[in-house]
């Protein structure tokens, strides 16, 4: 059974055309016009909005939309003209209040009118490209009220006057300001900008230009910055209370330009209160304020950074070049660390840990530390002092802090190989004399150096610790080997040092006492018997000794002395008096070392086991020395240190420099060969640049020296010059 067919519905036009009263449109509009008048006159309570909506609906439906729309425009314009006259007649401060009140009334009326004409708004207006009712009301308010000849300028002047009064400390009606400014924004961004913001920014620029000039003439830098910061905060607060949020960046830019950017150089260089004064007096709050304000303007922080860098470099240069400061290397380095701590604190507390400032600080320190060729030596002496006694009783964490600070200075050194040279010497003395306060601290620093410069840098330093451990085991084996043969021989402790790992130098052998020579020969026979193919060379300049001494009063003391001092004192077992010249001949100790020994034995109060005639601090060859029978001390063990210059003398320093230069030659040649082996052909300037870059972690290679090493390699046929271009080098496989 099939389903019945569905018949489609069809809508047909009326058979007879509907007839409309010719006066219908006019009558209906009169009703609507009356309603609009009543709404503006605050008599809307008696109106039937349903009936009014139906009338407007029918007008649109019967094609009278044009009449309805044009009638609306004329009626609203008429009412707004009356409102405009009312606003213009308001005097003084009543003007803004009247404007605000009338604007509120207009908005309410507009809402009601839009409700009545909703059908027109939804159908007629879109299809005929007319302005919607609400937007029409705003546009008419703008054109008739705000842009009237008497209101437009007056409104601007009144608003700007209130802002001016508020800037000068008066309290204004911010709520009223907010409503009026919001009205301008509701009328469109262009209205707000053209009728208020543009002139507001112009007037503000003039205001802050004059004020900044007045402040710059009467305030110091710190006060000026406080006032500028206060003004900036006030403007941001003003925006948040009654201006368009988009105005914030514009008005803050005006304040920044007039109060900061235009006076940057004057503020930074202000005498007795500028940036230098702030740095000198640790004015962290003022510095922080300067950073935050200058950060807001182009090139602001660049100026601050340049002035700070220049000042730090000059301060550091004065410290580095001060002859008085150079007399005490430990104090010299401590002052460098204090200076670094000071500016690290400035950057942390005032400059927001800004990396550009940190880099500038590092660059400044690298600059002036390397102005003094003795900086590597002094830093090593500082480490030596701390690891001998300066860190005694200090906690592990504090030790690490000191070592990290040392490493920071080490990084600034361009001649790290010179530091290595001195550090090796000082470490050797600490290890051999047993005067290091902590093996852990020593090893910690070596690990830090290894991390910074690689295994090659510390391999010999680590070898020194290995030798100390091996020597301890060797001595145990030696005394086990001797057994009962040892007898009354002097106790000998030998550290066997690997040549190359230790900073040993060929020095003249001093004449040891016969008792000591005997036990030394025994050890030498034992050692060479257990180690094939080795050779021992005694380094008497690096040894120490403990002597038992008896004085006339019957007092007995144990004297801890150097090997050289032992050789000198033992001579007085067989002699009443000896001249410096006679002691030199008997011991063969180098005269410079001998004079230091004699100074420490005869000229140091409380340690003077010898007497000297004539009595003076300086030693001459004709001075006579006697055993001091009347020596007394409240200690049984008396430690007599050698009078050692804390820093090398100029000739010694020159000699060290020469050794460093010699050590650099093979390193430079090795770098040249590595580069040429990989590149095959390279131009002279490129060779210089690449060698310098490759060796930079250890030292700054001199281009003249590099050129000489290239010549040497050409002579030995590792490289050859190009026959056409003499500045082009080829690697010879």
XYZ file of C-alpha atoms in Angstrom:
733
model
C 0.000 0.000 0.000
C 1.597 3.273 -1.088
C 1.728 6.398 1.159
C -0.450 9.374 0.123
C 1.433 12.078 -1.746
C 2.236 15.258 0.234
C 0.996 18.454 -1.376
C 3.438 21.400 -1.022
C 2.190 24.534 0.712
C 2.028 27.714 -1.366
C 1.751 31.293 -0.062
C -0.108 33.610 -2.394
C -0.466 37.414 -2.411
C -3.694 39.084 -1.312
C -6.279 39.052 -4.051
C -7.061 42.653 -3.253
C -4.430 45.334 -2.590
C -4.460 46.675 1.013
C -5.478 50.316 1.146
C -3.491 52.601 3.532
C -4.772 55.968 4.812
C -2.813 58.684 2.890
C -2.254 60.583 6.196
C -1.224 57.435 8.049
C 2.518 58.150 7.952
C 2.139 61.739 9.119
C -0.170 60.814 11.974
C 2.009 57.951 13.103
C 5.197 60.062 12.995
C 3.477 62.791 15.078
C 2.797 60.172 17.759
C 6.411 59.018 17.683
C 7.797 62.574 17.580
C 5.700 63.475 20.618
C 7.074 60.427 22.418
C 10.701 61.472 21.676
C 9.988 64.972 23.047
C 8.481 63.450 26.172
C 11.515 61.179 26.638
C 13.943 64.133 26.421
C 11.681 66.109 28.805
C 11.798 63.263 31.389
C 8.082 62.461 30.956
C 8.478 58.935 29.618
C 6.531 57.275 32.441
C 3.171 57.947 30.731
C 4.172 56.435 27.396
C 3.135 53.012 26.087
C 6.336 51.617 24.648
C 4.494 48.616 23.202
C 2.187 50.887 21.205
C 5.078 53.131 20.122
C 7.087 50.086 18.983
C 4.059 48.873 16.935
C 3.676 52.321 15.286
C 7.383 52.411 14.310
C 7.098 48.806 13.103
C 4.122 49.633 10.883
C 5.839 52.710 9.416
C 8.790 50.600 8.327
C 6.500 47.831 7.145
C 4.517 50.292 4.990
C 7.693 51.705 3.413
C 7.865 54.917 5.465
C 11.296 54.109 6.924
C 12.911 57.146 5.297
C 10.364 59.486 6.881
C 10.855 57.858 10.259
C 14.680 58.039 10.076
C 14.882 61.651 8.817
C 12.294 62.737 11.393
C 14.397 61.102 14.135
C 17.532 62.972 13.001
C 15.747 66.332 12.951
C 14.060 65.821 16.338
C 17.256 64.656 18.110
C 19.283 67.486 16.540
C 16.718 70.023 17.761
C 16.866 68.705 21.323
C 20.677 68.533 21.308
C 20.901 72.165 20.244
C 18.844 73.126 23.276
C 21.088 70.927 25.449
C 24.199 72.528 23.923
C 22.906 76.026 24.794
C 22.214 74.884 28.346
C 25.769 73.530 28.689
C 27.335 76.650 27.176
C 25.491 78.847 29.647
C 26.927 76.953 32.646
C 29.602 78.980 34.452
C 32.873 77.966 36.097
C 33.143 74.463 37.527
C 29.402 73.899 36.884
C 30.275 73.565 33.175
C 31.683 70.016 33.473
C 28.962 68.921 35.872
C 26.262 70.194 33.486
C 27.949 68.469 30.537
C 28.190 65.221 32.484
C 24.541 65.420 33.599
C 23.237 66.180 30.104
C 25.389 63.365 28.674
C 23.851 60.919 31.148
C 20.336 62.156 30.220
C 21.111 61.813 26.517
C 22.297 58.247 26.985
C 19.105 57.281 28.852
C 16.937 58.935 26.180
C 18.930 57.235 23.458
C 18.373 53.844 25.061
C 14.582 54.366 25.140
C 14.452 55.673 21.562
C 16.482 52.700 20.372
C 14.031 50.325 22.079
C 11.061 51.993 20.303
C 12.807 51.949 16.902
C 14.315 48.484 17.289
C 12.575 47.111 14.180
C 13.897 49.976 12.055
C 17.365 49.402 13.576
C 17.291 45.742 12.560
C 15.769 45.934 9.081
C 15.573 49.329 7.448
C 18.959 50.692 8.595
C 21.168 47.750 7.429
C 19.391 47.449 4.071
C 19.659 51.187 3.398
C 23.208 51.715 4.768
C 22.094 54.169 7.434
C 23.773 54.780 10.777
C 22.232 52.722 13.636
C 20.151 54.663 16.166
C 22.612 54.489 19.075
C 25.605 55.400 16.931
C 23.514 58.174 15.334
C 22.800 59.586 18.780
C 26.519 59.578 19.642
C 27.474 61.228 16.357
C 24.846 63.953 16.787
C 26.041 64.577 20.368
C 29.597 64.874 19.080
C 28.722 67.222 16.209
C 26.067 69.362 17.902
C 27.282 69.496 21.515
C 30.990 68.663 21.768
C 32.084 70.285 18.521
C 30.026 73.438 18.998
C 32.159 76.555 18.625
C 31.792 77.518 22.286
C 32.104 74.091 23.885
C 34.996 72.359 22.084
C 37.893 74.616 23.156
C 36.329 75.324 26.531
C 36.082 71.615 27.281
C 39.759 71.087 26.407
C 40.855 74.050 28.515
C 38.772 72.937 31.495
C 40.113 69.369 31.427
C 43.736 70.509 31.027
C 43.290 73.075 33.795
C 42.118 70.353 36.169
C 45.114 68.168 35.243
C 47.445 71.141 35.829
C 45.893 71.821 39.237
C 46.231 68.172 40.198
C 49.912 68.175 39.171
C 50.422 71.131 41.482
C 49.015 69.246 44.439
C 45.331 70.260 44.417
C 42.582 67.701 44.909
C 40.146 67.518 41.971
C 36.939 65.598 41.311
C 38.441 62.536 39.658
C 35.041 60.896 39.271
C 33.760 63.789 37.187
C 36.969 63.778 35.112
C 36.631 60.043 34.541
C 33.022 60.419 33.316
C 33.819 63.287 30.934
C 36.914 61.553 29.504
C 34.940 58.325 29.132
C 32.323 60.313 27.202
C 35.018 61.355 24.719
C 36.196 57.751 24.406
C 32.593 56.557 23.868
C 32.281 59.054 21.025
C 35.230 57.314 19.321
C 38.985 57.000 19.757
C 39.601 59.780 17.244
C 37.393 62.162 19.299
C 39.349 61.357 22.480
C 42.670 61.790 20.690
C 41.827 64.964 18.729
C 39.729 66.717 21.366
C 41.864 65.878 24.386
C 44.873 63.552 24.161
C 46.881 65.380 21.498
C 46.747 68.712 23.334
C 47.136 66.987 26.707
C 50.452 65.489 25.580
C 51.637 68.797 24.095
C 50.814 70.782 27.255
C 52.374 68.030 29.421
C 55.612 68.190 27.429
C 55.829 71.958 28.021
C 54.997 71.523 31.714
C 57.702 68.890 32.288
C 60.243 70.734 30.161
C 59.953 73.804 32.412
C 59.760 71.780 35.611
C 62.785 69.636 34.751
C 64.823 72.752 34.032
C 63.844 74.187 37.409
C 64.702 70.923 39.189
C 68.041 70.499 37.398
C 69.096 73.954 38.598
C 68.033 73.462 42.218
C 68.417 69.745 43.029
C 71.259 67.279 43.282
C 71.110 64.127 41.145
C 69.504 61.894 43.789
C 66.720 64.398 44.563
C 66.090 65.043 40.885
C 65.697 61.322 40.198
C 63.267 60.999 43.111
C 61.151 63.835 41.709
C 61.262 62.343 38.201
C 60.223 58.940 39.530
C 57.396 60.565 41.517
C 56.115 62.393 38.427
C 56.257 59.209 36.378
C 54.265 57.297 38.984
C 51.745 60.142 39.225
C 51.114 60.066 35.479
C 50.606 56.299 35.491
C 48.218 56.658 38.433
C 46.372 59.451 36.585
C 45.888 57.205 33.567
C 44.547 54.406 35.764
C 41.994 56.772 37.366
C 40.504 58.681 34.476
C 42.352 58.389 31.151
C 42.357 55.830 28.367
C 44.826 53.012 29.228
C 46.361 53.504 25.772
C 47.481 56.957 26.873
C 49.864 55.523 29.484
C 52.725 54.736 27.105
C 52.350 58.153 25.455
C 52.343 60.290 28.618
C 55.134 58.239 30.246
C 57.169 58.731 27.070
C 56.659 62.510 27.426
C 57.854 62.447 31.064
C 60.792 60.184 30.210
C 61.864 62.384 27.305
C 61.567 65.731 29.097
C 62.794 64.708 32.566
C 65.327 61.961 31.766
C 66.413 61.815 28.138
C 66.989 65.574 27.805
C 69.138 65.686 30.963
C 70.894 62.283 30.947
C 74.428 63.576 30.531
C 73.928 66.404 33.042
C 72.568 64.002 35.667
C 75.224 61.321 35.227
C 78.094 63.819 35.349
C 76.565 66.059 38.049
C 79.358 67.231 40.344
C 79.290 65.855 43.906
C 76.063 63.908 43.331
C 76.246 62.199 39.929
C 76.930 58.561 39.129
C 80.561 58.599 40.324
C 79.537 60.041 43.697
C 76.833 57.390 44.042
C 79.333 54.621 43.267
C 81.897 55.990 45.707
C 79.363 56.270 48.536
C 77.441 53.031 47.885
C 74.131 54.832 47.278
C 72.307 51.704 46.165
C 68.827 53.261 46.316
C 69.835 56.222 44.120
C 71.729 53.921 41.745
C 68.722 51.625 41.477
C 66.489 54.598 40.737
C 68.904 55.842 38.077
C 69.008 52.382 36.486
C 65.209 52.038 36.419
C 64.659 55.523 34.976
C 67.498 55.431 32.440
C 66.363 51.963 31.378
C 63.224 53.633 30.016
C 64.991 55.910 27.527
C 67.084 55.114 24.427
C 70.845 54.904 25.150
C 70.168 55.661 28.830
C 71.844 52.559 30.239
C 74.628 52.852 27.669
C 75.627 56.213 29.162
C 75.447 54.835 32.726
C 77.519 51.799 31.702
C 80.165 53.896 29.924
C 80.612 56.299 32.855
C 80.738 53.402 35.353
C 83.246 51.512 33.196
C 85.451 54.568 32.802
C 85.400 55.240 36.557
C 86.137 51.618 37.521
C 88.992 51.458 35.023
C 90.498 54.652 36.385
C 90.054 53.497 40.000
C 91.603 50.116 39.202
C 94.437 51.732 37.276
C 95.320 53.933 40.261
C 95.334 50.882 42.529
C 97.432 48.840 40.096
C 99.978 51.608 39.544
C 100.286 52.812 43.161
C 103.862 51.970 44.267
C 102.804 51.858 47.933
C 100.129 49.238 47.246
C 102.589 47.060 45.320
C 104.784 46.662 48.393
C 102.320 44.196 49.930
C 101.032 41.738 47.293
C 98.497 40.131 49.654
C 96.963 43.491 50.555
C 97.097 44.458 46.865
C 95.035 41.424 45.805
C 92.671 41.834 48.762
C 91.953 45.375 47.601
C 91.200 44.060 44.120
C 88.757 41.555 45.621
C 87.159 44.260 47.778
C 86.761 46.435 44.682
C 85.140 43.543 42.798
C 82.830 42.765 45.721
C 81.807 46.428 45.898
C 80.740 46.615 42.254
C 79.214 43.145 42.242
C 76.993 44.386 45.058
C 76.108 47.516 43.057
C 75.105 45.404 40.044
C 73.113 42.969 42.208
C 71.334 45.513 44.409
C 70.931 48.461 42.031
C 71.295 47.238 38.442
C 69.029 44.186 38.567
C 71.940 41.815 37.836
C 72.087 43.280 34.344
C 74.397 41.094 32.214
C 75.653 44.054 30.173
C 76.850 45.757 33.361
C 78.399 42.513 34.611
C 80.245 42.150 31.302
C 81.398 45.774 31.511
C 82.712 45.145 35.046
C 84.568 42.026 33.916
C 86.025 43.913 30.957
C 87.209 46.731 33.255
C 88.938 44.344 35.657
C 90.590 42.454 32.804
C 91.823 45.792 31.457
C 93.533 47.149 34.554
C 94.702 43.864 36.124
C 96.768 43.192 33.021
C 98.315 46.664 33.119
C 100.591 45.347 35.868
C 102.852 42.569 34.622
C 103.215 41.322 38.212
C 99.522 40.626 38.763
C 99.923 36.847 38.123
C 102.705 36.695 40.727
C 100.724 38.722 43.282
C 97.595 36.596 42.889
C 99.698 33.474 43.436
C 101.243 35.084 46.546
C 97.746 35.850 47.820
C 96.773 32.187 47.374
C 100.002 31.162 49.091
C 99.253 33.385 52.080
C 95.688 32.073 52.406
C 96.680 28.409 52.092
C 99.556 28.797 54.557
C 97.751 30.594 57.363
C 95.043 32.957 56.157
C 92.304 30.301 56.061
C 93.218 28.522 59.288
C 90.082 27.789 61.306
C 87.813 28.881 58.466
C 84.851 26.687 57.509
C 84.799 24.681 54.275
C 82.178 26.909 52.664
C 84.176 30.067 53.446
C 87.325 28.451 52.012
C 85.396 27.744 48.792
C 84.236 31.374 48.662
C 87.840 32.625 48.879
C 89.017 30.133 46.247
C 86.158 31.117 43.915
C 87.176 34.763 44.263
C 90.769 33.850 43.407
C 89.534 31.989 40.335
C 87.549 35.049 39.312
C 90.759 37.140 39.297
C 92.600 34.302 37.554
C 90.077 34.433 34.680
C 90.961 38.070 34.069
C 94.661 37.258 33.592
C 95.918 37.235 30.033
C 99.177 35.557 31.109
C 97.806 32.487 32.853
C 101.040 30.628 32.158
C 102.930 33.186 34.287
C 100.500 32.544 37.154
C 101.086 28.808 36.682
C 104.834 29.367 36.961
C 104.549 31.219 40.274
C 101.784 29.026 41.634
C 103.916 25.942 41.034
C 106.817 27.525 42.952
C 104.623 28.541 45.877
C 102.792 25.192 45.991
C 106.137 23.379 46.001
C 107.310 25.378 49.021
C 104.059 24.712 50.870
C 104.166 20.985 50.203
C 107.858 20.534 50.986
C 107.690 22.549 54.210
C 104.369 20.984 55.246
C 102.895 24.440 55.721
C 99.659 24.028 53.794
C 96.601 24.339 56.049
C 94.486 21.866 54.097
C 95.176 19.310 51.389
C 91.474 19.474 50.523
C 91.703 23.214 49.887
C 94.825 22.702 47.751
C 93.138 19.996 45.694
C 89.934 22.020 45.399
C 91.821 24.903 43.815
C 93.590 22.542 41.393
C 90.198 21.088 40.364
C 88.951 24.633 39.709
C 92.055 25.410 37.619
C 91.597 22.139 35.746
C 87.947 22.966 35.002
C 88.939 26.420 33.790
C 92.029 25.569 31.708
C 91.992 21.825 31.093
C 94.099 18.856 32.152
C 97.281 20.140 30.504
C 97.350 23.134 32.848
C 97.237 21.113 36.077
C 98.901 17.813 35.168
C 102.219 18.841 36.742
C 100.486 20.246 39.833
C 98.711 16.922 40.341
C 102.047 15.182 39.799
C 103.474 17.100 42.784
C 100.815 15.620 45.096
C 101.524 12.167 43.677
C 105.247 12.609 44.438
C 104.496 13.543 48.065
C 102.490 10.346 48.553
C 105.115 8.201 46.791
C 107.919 9.778 48.871
C 106.110 8.883 52.098
C 105.957 5.231 51.023
C 109.621 5.341 49.907
C 110.780 6.570 53.353
C 108.915 3.777 55.099
C 110.686 1.284 52.841
C 114.068 2.966 53.482
C 113.864 2.754 57.286
C 112.546 -0.804 57.124
C 115.576 -1.613 54.940
C 118.020 0.002 57.404
C 116.561 -1.694 60.472
C 119.124 -1.725 63.333
C 121.844 -0.224 61.134
C 120.309 3.200 61.623
C 121.953 3.755 65.019
C 122.447 7.397 66.100
C 122.463 8.795 62.578
C 120.411 11.929 61.933
C 116.815 11.180 60.941
C 116.389 11.827 57.262
C 113.123 12.552 55.461
C 113.453 12.748 51.685
C 110.893 13.912 49.158
C 111.735 12.473 45.753
C 110.575 14.989 43.167
C 109.942 14.106 39.524
C 111.939 16.382 37.238
C 109.535 18.442 35.161
C 106.687 18.345 37.664
C 108.460 20.529 40.227
C 109.924 24.002 39.741
C 113.440 22.854 40.563
C 116.363 24.813 39.203
C 119.974 23.875 38.875
C 121.556 25.553 41.890
C 125.055 25.161 43.307
C 125.366 22.326 45.830
C 126.039 23.615 49.336
C 128.488 21.765 51.580
C 126.433 19.616 53.964
C 127.781 18.539 57.400
C 129.544 15.168 57.304
C 126.833 13.431 59.444
C 124.197 14.460 56.958
C 126.280 13.425 53.923
C 126.589 9.888 55.351
C 122.863 9.276 55.731
C 122.195 10.948 52.346
C 124.583 8.536 50.655
C 122.815 5.584 52.326
C 119.442 6.747 51.007
C 120.873 7.311 47.532
C 122.255 3.751 47.441
C 118.890 2.328 48.624
C 116.827 4.333 46.145
C 118.997 3.676 43.087
C 119.103 0.027 44.054
C 115.318 -0.228 43.969
C 114.761 2.027 40.923
C 116.719 1.295 37.773
C 117.786 4.011 35.368
C 117.144 6.943 37.704
C 119.397 9.753 38.863
C 119.112 11.738 42.106
C 120.128 15.374 42.454
C 119.878 16.959 45.910
C 117.965 20.281 46.064
C 119.439 21.683 49.267
C 117.789 25.055 48.725
C 114.367 23.470 49.285
C 114.988 21.471 52.491
C 114.396 22.013 56.219
C 116.000 20.641 59.386
C 115.330 20.278 63.131
C 118.402 20.951 65.329
C 118.831 20.402 69.067
C 120.717 23.312 70.621
C 122.057 23.790 74.183
C 122.785 27.311 75.484
C 125.024 28.497 78.387
C 122.100 28.874 80.786
C 121.427 25.145 80.312
C 118.335 25.808 78.278
C 117.706 23.352 75.485
C 115.686 24.174 72.394
C 114.725 22.474 69.181
C 115.349 24.814 66.259
C 113.326 24.384 63.080
C 115.451 25.855 60.265
C 116.110 25.603 56.538
C 118.873 23.353 55.190
C 121.012 26.425 54.503
C 120.484 27.695 58.074
C 121.411 24.260 59.435
C 124.693 24.324 57.484
C 125.483 27.773 58.931
C 124.641 26.873 62.565
C 126.574 23.589 62.486
C 129.750 25.577 61.712
C 129.548 27.152 65.199
C 130.109 23.735 66.837
C 133.761 24.172 65.872
C 134.194 27.966 65.748
C 133.622 30.894 68.142
C 133.135 33.468 65.449
C 132.897 33.605 61.668
C 132.608 36.368 59.102
C 130.002 36.310 56.351
C 132.791 35.696 53.830
C 134.138 32.712 55.822
C 130.646 31.204 56.117
C 130.145 31.555 52.360
C 133.440 29.787 51.653
C 132.679 26.994 54.141
C 129.129 26.291 52.967
C 129.159 27.373 49.269
C 125.674 28.842 49.788
C 124.886 31.519 47.141
C 125.557 34.935 48.705
C 121.990 36.250 48.229
C 120.554 33.183 49.995
C 123.242 33.307 52.673
C 122.451 36.907 53.552
C 118.785 36.022 54.017
C 119.751 33.103 56.265
C 122.027 35.267 58.404
C 119.385 37.999 58.655
C 116.838 35.535 60.018
C 119.366 33.960 62.421
C 120.835 37.189 63.805
C 118.478 40.102 63.158
C 114.999 38.833 64.094
C 114.061 39.550 67.698
C 113.188 36.378 69.625
C 114.843 34.189 66.964
C 118.416 35.572 67.176
C 120.446 32.421 67.930
C 123.458 34.257 66.421
C 124.900 37.658 67.295
C 126.164 40.064 64.662
C 128.768 42.802 64.774
C 128.168 45.522 63.864
C 124.462 45.236 64.693
C 122.361 46.276 61.693
C 119.690 44.773 59.454
C 121.879 44.725 56.372
C 124.526 42.053 55.906
C 127.963 42.756 54.446
C 130.804 40.323 53.748
C 132.943 41.663 56.622
C 130.216 41.326 59.285
C 131.196 38.951 62.107
C 128.800 36.418 63.628
C 128.903 34.711 67.051
C 126.819 31.972 68.643
C 124.355 33.722 70.986
C 124.903 31.899 74.320
C 122.313 34.108 76.059
C 119.463 33.220 73.699
C 116.210 32.479 75.550
C 112.706 31.598 74.485
C 109.577 30.540 76.341
C 109.031 27.890 73.650
C 110.961 24.641 73.461
C 110.490 24.501 69.695
C 111.681 27.640 67.986
C 110.806 28.086 64.340
C 113.231 30.293 62.456
C 111.858 31.218 59.052
C 114.087 32.502 56.310
C 113.663 36.173 55.602
C 112.087 35.801 52.191
C 111.096 38.674 50.001
C 107.321 38.391 49.572
C 107.739 39.313 45.975
C 110.560 38.702 43.551
C 113.183 41.359 43.087
C 113.371 42.976 39.670
C 116.261 40.772 38.464
C 114.419 37.633 39.688
C 111.239 38.787 38.023
C 113.140 39.398 34.784
C 114.646 35.923 34.991
C 111.195 34.351 35.538
C 109.866 36.297 32.571
C 112.678 35.012 30.366
C 111.924 31.416 31.408
C 108.232 31.950 30.634
C 109.106 33.351 27.190
C 111.271 30.306 26.500
C 108.455 27.976 27.590
C 106.071 29.742 25.236
C 108.132 29.145 22.107
C 107.328 25.408 21.709
C 103.665 26.099 22.534
C 103.472 28.749 19.794
C 105.192 26.446 17.315
C 102.851 23.578 18.198
C 99.831 25.847 17.620
C 101.215 26.988 14.243
C 101.800 23.398 13.127
C 98.310 22.284 14.276
C 96.679 25.123 12.353
C 98.760 24.673 9.191
C 98.288 20.911 9.249
C 94.508 21.315 9.098
C 94.430 24.334 6.746
C 97.390 23.396 4.469
C 97.678 26.928 3.014
C 97.144 30.128 5.015
C 97.920 33.812 4.716
C 100.271 35.407 7.285
C 97.697 37.605 9.084
C 95.277 34.687 9.373
C 98.010 32.535 10.920
C 98.717 35.268 13.498
C 94.978 35.644 14.294
C 94.339 31.909 14.672
C 97.442 31.271 16.780
C 96.518 34.178 19.075
C 92.971 32.852 19.434
C 94.118 29.283 20.106
C 96.626 30.299 22.789
C 94.438 32.946 24.422
C 93.276 30.639 27.254
C 96.918 30.429 28.437
C 98.546 33.688 27.368
C 98.338 36.550 24.897
C 100.820 35.660 22.184
C 102.955 38.494 20.808
C 102.622 38.768 16.971
C 106.363 39.500 16.716
C 107.186 36.267 18.560
C 104.709 34.311 16.400
C 106.408 35.668 13.280
C 109.827 34.547 14.596
C 108.477 31.044 15.316
C 107.071 30.871 11.761
C 110.538 31.775 10.431
C 112.047 29.052 12.616
C 109.575 26.474 11.306
C 110.350 27.514 7.702
C 114.083 27.046 8.384
C 113.383 23.572 9.785
C 111.200 22.782 6.735
C 107.882 22.357 8.537
C 106.470 25.211 6.430
C 107.360 26.975 3.195
C 106.545 30.349 1.658
C 104.578 30.619 -1.547
C 106.907 31.585 -4.420
C 104.525 34.237 -5.753
C 102.842 35.557 -2.606
C 105.535 35.688 0.083
C 102.893 36.187 2.816
C 101.257 32.866 2.024
C 102.478 29.771 3.905
C 102.183 26.076 3.002
C 102.396 23.101 5.347
C 104.995 20.521 4.350
C 103.816 16.976 5.123
